[in-house]
Coordinates of C-alpha atoms in Angstrom, one line a residue:
Chain A
M23 CA -2.8 29.5 10.9
D24 CA -0.4 26.6 11.1
L25 CA 1.8 25.3 8.3
N26 CA -0.4 22.4 7.2
R27 CA -3.2 24.8 6.4
I28 CA -0.9 27.1 4.4
L29 CA 0.4 24.1 2.5
L30 CA -3.2 22.9 1.5
L31 CA -3.9 26.4 0.1
A32 CA -0.6 26.3 -1.7
L33 CA -1.5 23.0 -3.3
L34 CA -4.5 24.9 -4.9
A35 CA -3.1 28.3 -5.5
V36 CA 0.4 27.7 -6.9
P37 CA -0.7 25.7 -9.9
A38 CA -3.4 28.3 -10.6
V39 CA -1.1 31.3 -10.2
S40 CA 1.6 29.6 -12.4
A41 CA -0.9 28.9 -15.1
V42 CA -1.8 32.7 -15.3
V43 CA 1.9 33.6 -15.3
V44 CA 2.6 31.1 -18.1
A45 CA -0.1 32.4 -20.1
F46 CA 1.3 35.7 -20.2
L47 CA 4.9 34.7 -21.1
G48 CA 5.7 35.1 -24.8
K49 CA 5.8 32.3 -27.2
R50 CA 9.6 32.4 -27.5
L51 CA 10.1 31.3 -23.9
A52 CA 8.9 27.9 -24.5
S53 CA 11.7 26.4 -22.6
A54 CA 11.1 28.7 -19.6
I55 CA 7.5 27.6 -19.7
R56 CA 8.4 24.0 -19.5
W57 CA 10.7 24.6 -16.6
I58 CA 8.1 26.7 -14.7
S59 CA 5.5 23.9 -15.1
F60 CA 8.1 21.3 -14.1
G61 CA 9.0 23.4 -11.1
V62 CA 5.3 23.8 -10.0
T63 CA 4.6 20.1 -10.3
V64 CA 7.6 19.3 -8.4
F65 CA 6.7 21.8 -5.7
N66 CA 3.1 20.3 -5.5
L67 CA 4.6 16.8 -5.2
V68 CA 6.9 17.8 -2.3
V69 CA 3.9 19.7 -0.6
A70 CA 1.6 16.7 -1.1
L71 CA 4.3 14.5 0.5
V72 CA 4.8 16.8 3.4
V73 CA 1.0 17.0 4.0
M74 CA 0.9 13.2 3.7
L75 CA 3.7 12.7 6.4
N76 CA 2.1 15.4 8.7
F77 CA -1.3 13.7 8.4
L78 CA 0.2 10.3 9.2
T79 CA 1.7 11.7 12.4
L80 CA -1.6 13.5 13.3
S81 CA -3.5 11.7 16.2
R82 CA -7.1 11.2 15.2
A83 CA -8.0 9.1 18.2
E84 CA -10.6 11.4 19.3
T85 CA -14.0 9.6 19.4
Q86 CA -17.2 10.5 17.9
P87 CA -19.7 11.5 20.8
E88 CA -22.0 8.8 21.6
N89 CA -25.5 8.7 20.0
M90 CA -24.4 11.2 17.5
V91 CA -24.8 10.4 13.8
V92 CA -21.3 9.9 12.3
T93 CA -20.0 12.1 9.7
F94 CA -16.9 13.1 7.9
R95 CA -14.2 15.0 9.9
P96 CA -11.7 16.6 7.7
E97 CA -8.4 17.9 9.1
M98 CA -6.1 20.7 8.4
V99 CA -9.1 22.9 7.4
P100 CA -7.9 26.5 6.4
G101 CA -9.8 29.1 8.3
A102 CA -10.8 26.6 11.1
D103 CA -13.6 27.3 13.4
P104 CA -11.8 27.8 16.8
N105 CA -14.3 25.7 18.6
D106 CA -14.4 22.9 16.0
R107 CA -11.4 22.3 13.9
H108 CA -13.4 20.2 11.4
K109 CA -15.2 23.4 10.4
T110 CA -14.4 26.5 8.5
T111 CA -15.3 30.0 9.0
W112 CA -14.4 31.3 5.5
K113 CA -17.2 32.1 3.4
L114 CA -17.5 32.3 -0.5
L115 CA -21.1 33.6 -0.8
D116 CA -22.7 35.0 2.3
F117 CA -26.6 34.7 2.6
G118 CA -26.7 36.4 6.0
K119 CA -28.7 34.5 8.5
L120 CA -29.6 31.9 5.9
G121 CA -26.2 30.6 5.9
A122 CA -23.3 30.6 3.3
V123 CA -21.4 28.9 0.7
Q124 CA -18.1 28.1 2.3
F125 CA -14.6 27.8 1.1
F126 CA -14.3 24.5 2.9
I127 CA -11.4 22.3 2.1
G128 CA -9.6 19.8 4.2
I129 CA -7.9 16.4 4.2
D130 CA -9.1 13.0 5.5
G131 CA -8.0 9.6 5.0
I132 CA -10.0 9.1 1.7
N133 CA -8.8 12.2 -0.2
L134 CA -5.3 12.2 1.1
W135 CA -4.2 9.4 -1.2
L136 CA -6.0 10.8 -4.1
I137 CA -4.2 14.1 -3.7
V138 CA -0.8 12.3 -3.6
L139 CA -1.8 10.3 -6.7
T140 CA -2.8 13.6 -8.6
A141 CA 0.5 15.1 -7.5
V142 CA 2.6 12.2 -8.8
L143 CA 0.6 11.9 -12.2
M144 CA 0.9 15.7 -12.8
F145 CA 4.6 15.5 -12.3
S146 CA 4.7 12.6 -14.9
S147 CA 2.4 14.4 -17.2
V148 CA 4.6 17.5 -17.5
L149 CA 7.7 15.3 -18.1
I150 CA 6.1 13.2 -20.8
S151 CA 5.0 16.2 -22.6
W152 CA 8.6 17.8 -22.7
K153 CA 9.2 17.0 -26.4
A154 CA 5.9 15.9 -27.7
I155 CA 4.3 19.3 -27.4
Q156 CA 5.9 21.9 -29.7
E157 CA 3.2 24.1 -30.7
R158 CA 1.3 26.5 -28.4
T159 CA 3.3 25.7 -25.4
N160 CA 1.8 28.5 -23.3
E161 CA -1.7 27.3 -23.2
Y162 CA -0.5 23.8 -22.5
Chain B
M26 CA -7.2 18.6 -6.8
G27 CA -9.7 21.0 -5.6
V28 CA -12.4 18.4 -6.1
F29 CA -10.8 16.0 -3.7
L30 CA -10.1 18.7 -1.1
A31 CA -13.5 20.3 -1.2
F32 CA -15.8 19.8 1.8
D33 CA -18.5 22.2 0.5
V34 CA -20.8 21.0 -2.2
I35 CA -20.8 24.2 -4.2
L36 CA -17.0 24.3 -4.0
F37 CA -17.0 20.6 -5.0
Y38 CA -19.3 21.4 -8.0
I39 CA -17.2 24.3 -9.1
F40 CA -13.9 22.4 -9.1
F41 CA -15.6 19.4 -10.7
E42 CA -16.7 21.6 -13.6
L43 CA -13.5 23.5 -13.8
T44 CA -11.6 20.3 -14.7
L45 CA -13.7 20.1 -17.9
V46 CA -12.4 23.1 -19.5
P47 CA -8.6 22.4 -19.6
L48 CA -9.2 18.8 -20.7
F49 CA -11.7 20.0 -23.4
F50 CA -8.9 22.1 -24.9
L51 CA -6.1 19.4 -24.2
I52 CA -8.0 17.1 -26.4
G53 CA -9.5 19.6 -28.9
I54 CA -6.2 21.4 -29.7
W55 CA -3.4 18.8 -29.2
G56 CA -5.4 15.7 -29.9
G57 CA -5.3 13.3 -32.8
P58 CA -7.1 13.5 -36.2
E59 CA -10.6 13.1 -34.8
R60 CA -9.9 15.4 -31.9
R61 CA -12.9 17.9 -32.4
H62 CA -15.4 15.1 -32.4
A63 CA -13.9 13.5 -29.4
A64 CA -13.7 16.7 -27.4
R65 CA -17.2 17.6 -28.2
K66 CA -18.6 14.3 -27.2
F67 CA -16.5 14.2 -23.9
F68 CA -17.9 17.7 -23.1
I69 CA -21.5 17.0 -23.9
Y70 CA -21.5 13.8 -22.0
T71 CA -19.9 15.1 -18.8
L72 CA -21.7 18.3 -18.7
T73 CA -25.1 16.7 -19.1
G74 CA -24.5 14.4 -16.2
S75 CA -23.2 17.2 -14.0
V76 CA -26.0 19.5 -14.6
V77 CA -28.5 16.8 -13.3
F78 CA -26.2 16.1 -10.4
F79 CA -26.0 19.8 -9.6
L80 CA -29.8 20.0 -9.2
A81 CA -29.7 17.1 -7.0
L82 CA -27.1 18.8 -4.8
L83 CA -29.4 22.0 -4.6
A84 CA -32.3 19.8 -3.6
V85 CA -30.4 18.2 -0.9
V86 CA -29.4 21.5 0.5
V87 CA -33.0 23.0 0.4
V88 CA -34.6 19.9 1.9
C89 CA -31.9 19.9 4.7
Y90 CA -32.8 23.6 5.3
H91 CA -36.2 22.6 6.0
H92 CA -35.4 19.7 8.0
P93 CA -32.7 20.9 10.3
A94 CA -31.2 18.3 12.7
E95 CA -31.5 20.7 15.8
G96 CA -32.8 24.1 16.3
N97 CA -32.5 26.8 13.8
K98 CA -33.0 26.5 10.0
V99 CA -29.6 27.2 8.5
L100 CA -28.7 26.8 4.9
T101 CA -25.5 24.8 4.9
F102 CA -23.5 23.7 2.0
A103 CA -20.9 21.8 4.0
I104 CA -20.7 18.1 3.2
P105 CA -20.2 16.8 6.9
D106 CA -23.2 19.0 8.0
L107 CA -25.4 17.7 5.2
V108 CA -24.4 14.1 5.9
R109 CA -25.3 14.5 9.6
I110 CA -28.7 16.2 8.9
V111 CA -29.8 13.7 6.3
N112 CA -28.9 10.8 8.7
V113 CA -30.5 12.3 11.7
N114 CA -33.7 12.7 9.6
L115 CA -33.5 9.2 8.4
Q116 CA -34.0 8.0 11.9
D117 CA -37.3 9.7 12.1
P118 CA -39.7 6.7 12.7
A119 CA -42.9 8.6 11.5
P120 CA -44.3 6.9 8.4
A121 CA -44.9 10.1 6.3
A122 CA -41.3 11.3 7.0
R123 CA -40.0 7.8 6.3
A124 CA -41.9 7.7 2.9
F125 CA -40.8 11.2 1.9
W126 CA -37.0 10.5 2.7
Q127 CA -37.2 7.2 0.9
S128 CA -38.5 8.6 -2.3
F129 CA -36.2 11.8 -2.0
Q130 CA -33.2 9.6 -1.6
F131 CA -34.2 7.6 -4.6
W132 CA -34.3 10.6 -7.0
V133 CA -31.3 12.2 -5.5
F134 CA -29.5 9.0 -6.0
L135 CA -30.5 8.7 -9.5
A136 CA -29.3 12.2 -10.2
M137 CA -26.1 11.7 -8.7
F138 CA -25.8 8.4 -10.4
A139 CA -26.2 10.3 -13.8
G140 CA -23.5 12.8 -12.8
F141 CA -20.9 10.3 -11.6
A142 CA -21.5 7.1 -13.5
I143 CA -20.9 9.2 -16.8
K144 CA -17.6 10.4 -15.3
V145 CA -16.5 6.9 -13.9
P146 CA -17.7 5.7 -16.6
L147 CA -20.0 2.9 -15.8
F148 CA -20.9 0.4 -18.6
P149 CA -23.6 1.9 -20.8
L150 CA -22.3 5.5 -20.4
H151 CA -18.6 4.7 -21.2
T152 CA -18.6 5.4 -24.9
W153 CA -16.9 8.8 -24.6
L154 CA -14.0 7.3 -22.9
P155 CA -12.0 5.3 -25.6
L156 CA -12.7 8.1 -28.1
A157 CA -11.3 10.7 -25.8
H158 CA -8.4 8.6 -24.6
V159 CA -7.3 7.7 -28.3
E160 CA -7.5 11.3 -29.4
A161 CA -6.0 13.0 -26.3
P162 CA -2.2 13.6 -26.2
T163 CA -0.4 11.2 -23.8
A164 CA -0.5 13.8 -21.0
G165 CA -4.1 14.2 -21.5
S166 CA -4.9 10.6 -21.2
V167 CA -2.9 10.1 -18.1
I168 CA -4.7 13.0 -16.3
L169 CA -8.1 11.7 -17.8
A170 CA -7.5 8.2 -16.4
G171 CA -5.7 9.1 -13.2
V172 CA -7.6 12.1 -12.0
L173 CA -10.7 12.8 -14.0
L174 CA -12.3 9.4 -13.7
K175 CA -11.3 9.3 -10.0
M176 CA -13.6 12.2 -9.5
G177 CA -16.7 10.1 -10.4
T178 CA -15.8 7.2 -8.1
Y179 CA -14.8 9.9 -5.4
G180 CA -18.1 11.5 -5.8
F181 CA -19.9 8.4 -5.2
L182 CA -17.9 7.7 -2.0
R183 CA -18.1 11.2 -0.7
L184 CA -21.6 12.3 -1.8
A185 CA -23.9 9.5 -3.0
L186 CA -23.1 6.9 -0.3
P187 CA -23.6 9.0 2.8
L188 CA -26.3 11.2 1.5
T189 CA -28.5 8.5 0.1
P190 CA -27.7 5.3 1.9
D191 CA -31.1 3.7 1.6
A192 CA -31.2 4.2 -2.0
C193 CA -27.7 2.8 -2.4
I194 CA -28.8 -0.3 -0.6
S195 CA -32.1 -0.9 -2.4
V196 CA -31.3 0.6 -5.9
G197 CA -27.5 1.1 -6.1
L198 CA -26.4 -2.3 -5.0
P199 CA -28.2 -4.4 -7.6
L200 CA -28.1 -1.6 -10.5
V201 CA -24.4 -0.7 -10.0
G202 CA -23.3 -4.1 -9.1
V203 CA -24.7 -5.6 -12.4
L204 CA -23.5 -2.7 -14.5
S205 CA -20.1 -2.8 -13.2
V206 CA -19.8 -6.6 -13.8
I207 CA -21.1 -6.0 -17.3
G208 CA -18.6 -3.2 -17.6
I209 CA -15.7 -5.4 -16.4
I210 CA -16.4 -8.2 -18.9
Y211 CA -17.4 -6.0 -21.7
G212 CA -14.4 -3.7 -21.3
A213 CA -12.2 -6.7 -21.1
L214 CA -13.6 -8.2 -24.3
C215 CA -13.4 -5.0 -26.2
A216 CA -9.7 -4.6 -25.2
L217 CA -9.0 -8.0 -26.3
A218 CA -10.4 -7.2 -29.8
Q219 CA -8.5 -4.0 -30.3
D220 CA -5.7 -3.6 -32.7
D221 CA -4.8 -0.2 -31.6
F222 CA -2.9 -0.3 -28.2
K223 CA -4.0 3.0 -26.9
K224 CA -7.7 1.8 -27.4
L225 CA -6.7 -1.4 -25.7
V226 CA -5.6 0.6 -22.6
A227 CA -8.6 2.9 -22.7
Y228 CA -10.9 -0.3 -22.6
S229 CA -9.0 -1.8 -19.9
S230 CA -9.7 1.4 -18.0
V231 CA -13.4 0.7 -18.3
S232 CA -12.8 -2.9 -17.1
H233 CA -10.8 -1.7 -14.1
L234 CA -13.2 1.0 -13.0
G235 CA -15.8 -1.7 -13.1
F236 CA -13.9 -3.4 -10.2
C237 CA -13.8 -0.1 -8.4
M238 CA -17.6 0.4 -8.6
L239 CA -18.1 -3.2 -7.7
G240 CA -16.2 -2.9 -4.5
M241 CA -17.7 0.4 -3.6
F242 CA -21.3 -0.9 -3.8
A243 CA -20.5 -4.1 -1.9
L244 CA -21.2 -1.3 0.8
N245 CA -19.0 -2.8 3.5
S246 CA -15.7 -2.0 4.8
A247 CA -13.6 -4.4 2.9
G248 CA -15.3 -3.5 -0.4
L249 CA -14.8 0.4 0.3
T250 CA -11.1 -0.1 1.1
G251 CA -10.6 -2.3 -1.9
S252 CA -12.4 0.3 -4.0
L253 CA -10.4 3.2 -2.8
L254 CA -7.1 1.2 -3.3
Q255 CA -8.3 0.3 -6.8
M256 CA -8.8 3.9 -7.5
I257 CA -5.2 4.6 -6.7
N258 CA -4.0 1.5 -8.3
H259 CA -5.9 2.4 -11.6
G260 CA -4.4 5.9 -11.6
L261 CA -0.8 4.4 -11.3
S262 CA -1.0 1.3 -13.6
T263 CA -3.3 2.8 -16.3
G264 CA -1.4 6.1 -16.1
G265 CA 1.8 4.3 -16.4
L266 CA 0.4 2.3 -19.4
F267 CA -0.6 5.4 -21.2
L268 CA 2.8 6.9 -20.5
L269 CA 4.7 3.9 -22.0
V270 CA 2.3 3.7 -25.0
G271 CA 3.0 7.4 -25.7
M272 CA 6.6 6.8 -25.5
L273 CA 6.4 4.0 -28.1
Y274 CA 4.2 6.2 -30.3
E275 CA 6.6 9.0 -30.1
R276 CA 9.3 6.7 -31.5
Y277 CA 7.3 5.0 -34.3
H278 CA 4.3 7.2 -35.0
T279 CA 2.0 4.2 -35.2
R280 CA -0.4 2.7 -32.7
R281 CA -1.3 -0.5 -34.6
I282 CA -0.2 -3.6 -32.5
A283 CA 0.3 -5.6 -35.8
D284 CA 2.9 -3.2 -36.8
Y285 CA 5.2 -4.2 -33.8
G286 CA 7.0 -7.1 -32.8
G287 CA 10.1 -8.2 -30.6
M288 CA 10.6 -4.7 -29.2
G289 CA 12.1 -6.5 -26.2
T290 CA 15.5 -6.9 -28.1
K291 CA 15.6 -3.2 -29.3
L292 CA 14.1 -1.3 -26.4
K293 CA 15.1 -3.1 -23.3
L294 CA 14.2 -0.6 -20.7
L295 CA 11.0 0.3 -22.2
S296 CA 10.1 -3.3 -22.4
F297 CA 11.1 -3.8 -18.8
C298 CA 8.8 -1.0 -17.6
M299 CA 6.0 -2.2 -19.8
V300 CA 6.2 -5.7 -18.5
F301 CA 6.2 -4.4 -14.9
I302 CA 3.2 -2.0 -15.4
C303 CA 1.2 -4.6 -17.1
L304 CA 1.8 -7.2 -14.2
S305 CA 0.7 -4.6 -11.8
S306 CA -2.4 -3.9 -13.9
I307 CA -3.2 -7.6 -14.0
G308 CA -2.9 -7.8 -10.3
L309 CA 0.0 -10.0 -9.8
P310 CA 0.7 -10.5 -5.9
G311 CA 3.3 -8.2 -4.7
L312 CA 2.3 -5.4 -7.1
N313 CA -0.4 -2.9 -6.3
G314 CA -3.4 -4.3 -8.4
F315 CA -3.5 -7.5 -6.3
V316 CA -4.4 -6.0 -3.0
G317 CA -7.2 -3.8 -4.3
E318 CA -8.8 -6.5 -6.4
T319 CA -8.7 -9.0 -3.6
L320 CA -10.4 -6.7 -1.1
V321 CA -13.0 -5.8 -3.7
F322 CA -13.9 -9.4 -4.2
F323 CA -13.9 -10.2 -0.5
G324 CA -16.2 -7.3 0.0
M325 CA -18.6 -8.3 -2.8
F326 CA -18.5 -12.0 -2.0
D327 CA -20.2 -11.3 1.2
V328 CA -23.1 -9.5 -0.3
R329 CA -23.6 -10.8 -3.9
P330 CA -21.4 -14.0 -4.4
V331 CA -22.6 -14.4 -8.0
L332 CA -21.6 -10.9 -8.9
A333 CA -18.2 -11.5 -7.4
I334 CA -17.6 -14.8 -9.2
V335 CA -18.6 -13.4 -12.6
G336 CA -16.3 -10.4 -11.9
T337 CA -13.3 -12.6 -11.4
A338 CA -13.6 -13.6 -14.9
G339 CA -12.5 -10.1 -15.7
I340 CA -9.2 -10.7 -13.9
L341 CA -8.6 -13.7 -16.2
L342 CA -9.5 -11.7 -19.3
G343 CA -7.3 -8.7 -18.0
A344 CA -4.4 -11.1 -18.0
W345 CA -5.3 -12.4 -21.4
Y346 CA -5.4 -9.1 -23.2
L347 CA -2.5 -7.5 -21.6
M348 CA -0.3 -10.7 -22.1
T349 CA -1.4 -10.8 -25.8
L350 CA -0.3 -7.2 -26.0
L351 CA 3.1 -8.0 -24.4
K352 CA 3.6 -11.1 -26.5
S353 CA 3.0 -9.4 -29.9
V354 CA 4.7 -6.2 -29.3
F355 CA 7.6 -7.0 -27.2
F356 CA 8.3 -10.5 -27.7
G357 CA 9.1 -12.8 -30.8
P358 CA 11.1 -11.9 -33.8
L359 CA 11.9 -8.2 -34.2
K360 CA 9.6 -6.2 -36.5
E361 CA 9.8 -2.5 -36.6
P362 CA 7.4 -0.2 -38.3
E363 CA 8.4 2.1 -40.9
H364 CA 10.2 5.1 -39.2
E365 CA 11.9 6.9 -41.9
G366 CA 12.4 10.6 -41.3
H367 CA 11.9 10.2 -37.4
G368 CA 15.7 9.7 -36.7
L369 CA 17.2 6.9 -34.8
I370 CA 15.3 4.9 -32.3
F371 CA 16.6 5.0 -28.8
D372 CA 15.7 3.4 -25.5
L373 CA 14.4 5.4 -22.7
N374 CA 16.2 8.5 -21.9
G375 CA 16.7 10.0 -18.4
R376 CA 13.6 12.2 -18.6
E377 CA 11.4 9.3 -19.5
I378 CA 12.9 7.2 -16.6
A379 CA 12.1 10.0 -14.3
T380 CA 8.7 10.1 -15.6
L381 CA 8.1 6.5 -15.0
A382 CA 10.1 5.9 -11.8
P383 CA 7.8 7.3 -9.2
I384 CA 4.8 5.4 -10.5
M385 CA 6.8 2.2 -10.7
A386 CA 8.1 2.8 -7.1
L387 CA 4.6 3.4 -5.8
C388 CA 3.2 0.3 -7.6
L389 CA 5.8 -1.7 -5.7
F390 CA 5.2 -0.1 -2.4
L391 CA 1.5 -0.5 -2.6
G392 CA 1.8 -4.1 -3.4
L393 CA 4.3 -5.0 -0.7
Y394 CA 3.1 -2.9 2.2
P395 CA -0.4 -1.4 1.6
Q396 CA -1.1 -1.3 5.4
P397 CA -0.3 2.5 6.0
V398 CA -2.7 3.4 3.3
I399 CA -5.5 1.2 4.5
D400 CA -5.0 2.2 8.2
V401 CA -5.2 5.9 7.4
A402 CA -8.2 5.7 5.0
K403 CA -10.0 3.1 7.4
V404 CA -11.2 5.8 9.9
D405 CA -13.0 7.7 7.2
L406 CA -14.1 4.8 5.1
D407 CA -15.8 3.5 8.5
V408 CA -17.8 6.6 8.6
V409 CA -19.4 5.6 5.3
A410 CA -19.5 2.0 6.2
D411 CA -21.2 2.8 9.7
I412 CA -23.8 5.0 8.0
I413 CA -24.8 2.2 5.7
K414 CA -24.6 -0.4 8.4
A415 CA -27.0 1.8 10.7
R416 CA -29.4 2.0 7.7
Q417 CA -29.3 -1.7 7.0
K418 CA -30.1 -2.5 10.7
M419 CA -32.9 0.1 10.7
T420 CA -34.5 -1.2 7.6
I421 CA -34.7 -4.6 9.0
E422 CA -36.2 -3.4 12.3
Q423 CA -38.6 -1.5 10.4
S424 CA -39.8 -4.0 8.0
P425 CA -43.4 -5.3 8.5
L426 CA -41.9 -8.8 9.3
A427 CA -40.1 -7.3 12.4
E428 CA -43.4 -5.6 13.4
N429 CA -45.3 -8.8 13.5
H430 CA -42.9 -10.4 16.1

């Protein structure tokens, strides 16, 4: 699995893991909690920017086959199907022959910018809450 | 973030719902005096919508299972596959199949509309938003405006448009078009009437998302691009406005516009940032709002000129309420609200500058040089535009008028 795919997973996993960690830290560690959250948002921002740069250099010139109905073609799909990099083989809920609910994530030109936007706003949100939130810091 | 990344409908739905929980608590625990009411209203509104929308998703999956595009029946939840299956089936010329798919699309569209329009929020369903914004802590408002509302518009773009193209053309365009124009004007007028500046920003949000939906339902390339840019712009400028308003509130602990005056002499940096973000929100050329709004109106003007013309009034009103806010809070004679017991009032500190800097930098960048964003998004927006175009062509060919020739 190449770097981009790992980065995409990290984008989802790191905030989730850090949220659990923070929840278990005691109340007295408020400043540590702030710094962890800050670190995570900085990390996410950096990862989002790296993914953006990699996506920009990605060649997407491949044309859709003729007389086929057009559809979305996500890139950087984790667990990509070796025959078709726009599909994933990872399954969440397997219904056997019927099919499966897949863990299917990816990046295309539409959601790329929303990801960057989210990362920037998360960064700002943690910073703005630095002083304003004094009680119950963990959950926050 | 998961919502934007997901390409599987179930995964999309799970992430879509997961975002409700933290925000519910953000508003409910750290919010203002009426936080419980606000959090409950927010939760009930969005949950109702998304349950209906979930049923629609399941219906699409099941119907696609029974009408496979090629070969075996496979239960698929992947968005690209579903889009392909639906659109292959739409080309079926048999009258019975056509009638089935038309009515199926209609109901699926309505259900998705219920889910996403509440989230966006479109005009008659927006009442939860100002309440939630006003009661939420600053960070909550920023995330609500910048991320949560985008999930609604993104949902329309990713699911409603490609899965129900015919319904979008026949029902969506007039319905959403009119509702967004009403939302633009109504949101702007409400913003104008507010004496609480956080509420003003919240109503300006309703107005701005009206632009976003207006562009999307122009259903052409220009409109879609404008709509996507407008989503990003709104996230940046409204996010920025909420941050600034929050900073001012942290200093003086009041949100009444009438309590302030001439802040420009006292808080120079904060005022500079405020003017900058307000101008970007109004859509001054050279800043981000301009590009998105222009494209939205280009797109809409081709389809429904009347809606576009009425919509432009929203820009004027937008300039009006934001300029009024600037004038009364930051210019004129200095008038400070009572702030005993809150210490001395300082201008922006380093942390606050770091909070605003990336947002302002992006505003400027998107205003001066939006081409990279447009180019990258174009490939995938064209997928949506092509689906719609193919359907429009097909509808014309299949209409009784064409058969007579």
